[in-house]
Amino acid sequence: GQQVATADVAALTGTPIVFTALSVLVTPQDIVNYYRIQTTAEVVNGLLAELIVEAQGEIEYACGKSLTQEQVTWYDNAQTLRMGEAVTNLLLKYGPIDPTSVVVKDYLGVTVPAAGYTVRLDLGMLCGLPGGVGAFTAGPYATFSDGPYMIQCTAGFGTSPTYATRELPMLRRSIIDYVGYLFQQRDIGASALKAAGTTVTYAIDPVTGLPDRVARTIRKLRGPVVTR
């Protein structure tokens, strides 16, 4: 799921974001500028680039969501504990998602018409609509009676309409913070980074083992949504 906007991340407001695979959200030059690193040796030998990939991967894993966008698939058995009760909703396991990308298929591989349900991001559900597929078995609403259902969609922070102005700046800050921590850990036992008169000292979150500011940002980004 590691991808990047091809647009300039410093001027994203109002700019459509196009994602490409196998790239990162922060560049080595971003790190050099932020921490005022005086030597270019780390950039030349690829150390900063490697640390950026490591930091982005661990942050993505801790968030449980793609930092940009990825295709996800999950299944809903469409079962209820009440005998004779029809299933009119399917669960959205991931979030945030692009609601226009949702595809639902029954156990035979037949695509459920999108006109038969609506994507309710506020509820985390696909809700059957009046007059949809299977309406004859559950009054006016569509039912999902041919489970298990396979649900596919595009998910990740990059699908959020506020990505450029909210999620992306938080993600970039966390990656830069974590790379700074990993960079200073080259010195065994170091707890601060010094460069050109600047000192950055790190408090470590006791639960995750990540720098405290990174851990706090991840908790904000995770939110209450069930993740992968």
mmCIF file of C-alpha atoms in Angstrom, residues 29 31-32 44 67-68 70 83 89 100 104 108-109 122 135 140-141 145 161-162 178 195 199 208 219 228:
data_model
loop_
_atom_site.group_PDB
_atom_site.id
_atom_site.type_symbol
_atom_site.label_atom_id
_atom_site.label_comp_id
_atom_site.label_asym_id
_atom_site.label_seq_id
_atom_site.Cartn_x
_atom_site.Cartn_y
_atom_site.Cartn_z
ATOM 1 C CA GLN A 29 15.932 16.371 0.930
ATOM 2 C CA ILE A 31 14.883 15.293 6.018
ATOM 3 C CA VAL A 32 18.072 17.224 5.251
ATOM 4 C CA VAL A 44 24.607 9.710 -1.284
ATOM 5 C CA LEU A 67 -1.100 5.945 3.953
ATOM 6 C CA THR A 68 -2.294 6.610 0.396
ATOM 7 C CA GLU A 70 -4.839 0.427 -1.992
ATOM 8 C CA MET A 83 -34.189 -17.156 12.852
ATOM 9 C CA ASN A 89 -26.836 -4.556 5.735
ATOM 10 C CA THR A 100 -17.815 5.036 -5.591
ATOM 11 C CA VAL A 104 -20.157 -6.435 -4.044
ATOM 12 C CA LEU A 108 -21.637 -17.270 -7.123
ATOM 13 C CA GLY A 109 -19.517 -14.315 -8.184
ATOM 14 C CA ASP A 122 -21.188 7.202 8.915
ATOM 15 C CA ALA A 135 -37.180 -6.920 -1.904
ATOM 16 C CA PRO A 140 -39.557 -2.776 0.809
ATOM 17 C CA TYR A 141 -35.798 -3.195 1.395
ATOM 18 C CA SER A 145 -29.450 -13.595 1.102
ATOM 19 C CA PRO A 161 -11.678 14.296 0.751
ATOM 20 C CA THR A 162 -9.542 16.165 3.308
ATOM 21 C CA TYR A 178 10.403 8.966 13.024
ATOM 22 C CA ALA A 195 22.871 19.467 14.030
ATOM 23 C CA THR A 199 18.885 19.641 19.407
ATOM 24 C CA THR A 208 4.440 1.146 20.981
ATOM 25 C CA ARG A 219 -3.656 7.189 17.574
ATOM 26 C CA ARG A 228 -7.003 -4.366 8.660
#
